[in-house]
Amino acid sequence: MIRPFAALAALILALPVVAQDIYKVDAAHSEVTFKVRYLVGKVSGSFGTFSGTVVVDERNPAKSSVEFTIQAASINTNNEARDKHLRTADFFDVEKFPTLTFKSVAVKEVAKGKLEVTGDFTLRGVTQRITVPVTNLGASIHPRSQKVNAAFQTAF
């Protein structure tokens, strides 16, 4: 039986897809990391393959949304034997459940740049509704591409 992550952090540096308020997760400038308690210590790791879309409505944050998908087989704890075991049916069962997903159902602004994003998180075919805090780290125009970049951070 897999235990929920003690913490999962994702820094999402996004590039716009269509309009300034729709962003595609830029995996080259983003990360999905975790730290779980194991016995008396902690094990850190990451997932290397993920994608997502963030829709930001500055005027009405409740209309914002997030969709995020992680490829379970891309887990990396810097220990090949452990990672192989984590991919088995004892943990992630990547053959049967290749992805972890999050799809928001509600976004609430709790302070300037601080959001609570509620959504359905699916792991090993089990979906639970969770609320995660999200910080909007800001946006800027990339000097070379002239595209708008936006950054967000969460941990749960």
Coordinates of C-alpha atoms in Angstrom, one line a residue:
M1 CA 0.0 0.0 0.0
I2 CA 1.4 3.4 -0.9
R3 CA 1.4 6.1 1.7
P4 CA 0.6 9.7 0.7
F5 CA 3.6 11.9 0.1
A6 CA 4.7 13.9 3.1
A7 CA 5.4 16.7 0.7
L8 CA 5.3 17.3 -3.0
A9 CA 6.7 20.5 -4.3
A10 CA 6.4 21.7 -7.9
L11 CA 7.8 24.9 -9.3
I12 CA 6.0 25.6 -12.5
L13 CA 7.7 28.0 -14.8
A14 CA 5.2 28.3 -17.7
L15 CA 5.1 29.6 -21.2
P16 CA 1.9 30.9 -22.8
V17 CA 0.0 28.6 -25.2
V18 CA -2.6 30.9 -26.8
A19 CA -3.2 34.0 -24.7
Q20 CA -1.3 35.7 -21.9
D21 CA -3.4 34.0 -19.3
I22 CA -3.0 30.4 -20.5
Y23 CA 0.3 28.7 -19.7
K24 CA 1.8 25.4 -20.6
V25 CA 4.2 24.0 -18.0
D26 CA 7.8 24.3 -19.2
A27 CA 9.5 21.1 -18.0
A28 CA 12.9 22.5 -18.7
H29 CA 12.4 25.2 -16.1
S30 CA 10.2 23.4 -13.6
E31 CA 10.5 20.6 -11.1
V32 CA 8.4 18.1 -9.2
T33 CA 10.1 17.0 -6.1
F34 CA 9.1 15.1 -3.0
K35 CA 10.4 14.1 0.4
V36 CA 8.9 11.2 2.4
R37 CA 9.6 9.9 5.8
Y38 CA 11.2 6.5 5.8
L39 CA 11.9 4.8 9.2
V40 CA 13.7 7.6 11.1
G41 CA 14.9 9.5 8.1
K42 CA 13.7 11.1 4.9
V43 CA 14.0 10.1 1.3
S44 CA 14.0 12.8 -1.4
G45 CA 13.3 12.4 -5.0
S46 CA 11.8 13.8 -8.1
F47 CA 9.7 13.0 -11.2
G48 CA 11.4 13.9 -14.5
T49 CA 8.5 13.7 -16.9
F50 CA 5.4 15.8 -16.4
S51 CA 3.2 18.3 -18.2
G52 CA 0.4 20.6 -17.4
T53 CA -1.6 23.7 -18.2
V54 CA -2.3 26.7 -15.9
V55 CA -5.1 29.2 -16.7
V56 CA -4.8 32.4 -14.8
D57 CA -7.7 34.9 -14.7
E58 CA -6.3 37.9 -12.9
R59 CA -9.7 39.7 -12.7
N60 CA -11.5 36.7 -11.3
P61 CA -9.2 34.1 -9.8
A62 CA -12.1 31.7 -9.2
K63 CA -12.1 31.2 -13.0
S64 CA -8.5 30.0 -13.0
S65 CA -7.6 26.4 -13.3
V66 CA -4.8 23.8 -13.2
E67 CA -4.3 20.5 -14.9
F68 CA -1.1 18.5 -14.2
T69 CA 0.1 15.0 -15.2
I70 CA 3.2 13.2 -13.9
Q71 CA 4.6 10.1 -15.5
A72 CA 5.0 7.7 -12.5
A73 CA 7.8 5.7 -14.2
S74 CA 10.0 8.9 -14.2
I75 CA 10.6 8.7 -10.5
N76 CA 14.2 9.2 -9.4
T77 CA 15.5 8.9 -5.8
N78 CA 19.1 8.6 -6.9
N79 CA 19.0 4.9 -6.0
E80 CA 18.3 2.6 -9.0
A81 CA 17.2 -0.4 -7.0
R82 CA 14.8 1.6 -4.9
D83 CA 13.4 3.4 -8.0
K84 CA 12.8 0.0 -9.7
H85 CA 11.0 -1.2 -6.6
L86 CA 8.9 2.0 -6.4
R87 CA 7.7 1.3 -10.0
T88 CA 6.4 -2.1 -9.0
A89 CA 2.9 -3.1 -7.8
D90 CA 4.2 -2.6 -4.2
F91 CA 4.1 1.1 -4.7
F92 CA 3.2 3.1 -7.9
D93 CA 2.4 0.0 -10.1
V94 CA 3.4 2.0 -13.2
E95 CA 2.3 -0.7 -15.6
K96 CA -1.3 -0.5 -14.4
F97 CA -1.3 3.2 -13.3
P98 CA 1.2 5.1 -15.5
T99 CA 0.2 8.6 -14.4
L100 CA -0.5 10.7 -11.3
T101 CA -2.9 13.5 -12.2
F102 CA -4.3 16.7 -10.6
K103 CA -7.3 18.6 -12.0
S104 CA -8.6 21.6 -10.2
V105 CA -12.2 22.2 -9.4
A106 CA -11.9 25.5 -7.5
V107 CA -9.5 28.3 -7.1
K108 CA -9.7 30.8 -4.2
E109 CA -7.5 33.8 -3.7
V110 CA -6.7 34.1 0.0
A111 CA -4.3 37.0 -0.3
K112 CA -2.5 38.9 -3.0
G113 CA -0.5 36.2 -4.9
K114 CA -1.7 33.5 -2.6
L115 CA -4.2 30.9 -3.8
E116 CA -5.9 27.8 -2.5
V117 CA -6.4 25.4 -5.4
T118 CA -8.8 22.5 -4.8
G119 CA -8.8 19.6 -7.1
D120 CA -8.9 15.9 -7.8
F121 CA -5.6 14.1 -7.2
T122 CA -5.3 10.6 -8.7
L123 CA -2.7 8.1 -7.6
R124 CA -2.8 4.4 -8.4
G125 CA -6.4 4.8 -9.7
V126 CA -7.6 6.4 -6.4
T127 CA -8.9 9.9 -6.6
Q128 CA -9.0 12.2 -3.6
R129 CA -10.0 15.8 -3.4
I130 CA -7.2 17.9 -2.0
T131 CA -6.6 21.6 -1.5
V132 CA -3.1 22.9 -2.0
P133 CA -1.6 26.3 -1.3
V134 CA -0.2 28.0 -4.4
T135 CA 2.0 31.1 -4.6
N136 CA 2.0 33.2 -7.7
L137 CA 5.7 34.2 -8.0
G138 CA 5.0 36.7 -10.8
A139 CA 5.3 37.1 -14.5
S140 CA 7.7 38.7 -16.9
I141 CA 8.4 39.0 -20.6
H142 CA 11.4 36.9 -21.7
P143 CA 13.9 39.2 -23.3
R144 CA 14.7 37.0 -26.3
S145 CA 11.4 35.2 -27.1
Q146 CA 9.2 38.1 -26.0
K147 CA 6.8 35.5 -24.5
V148 CA 5.2 35.9 -21.1
N149 CA 6.7 33.6 -18.4
A150 CA 4.8 33.0 -15.2
A151 CA 6.0 31.1 -12.1
F152 CA 4.0 29.3 -9.4
Q153 CA 5.0 27.3 -6.4
T154 CA 3.2 24.8 -4.3
A155 CA 3.9 22.3 -1.5
F156 CA 1.7 19.8 0.3

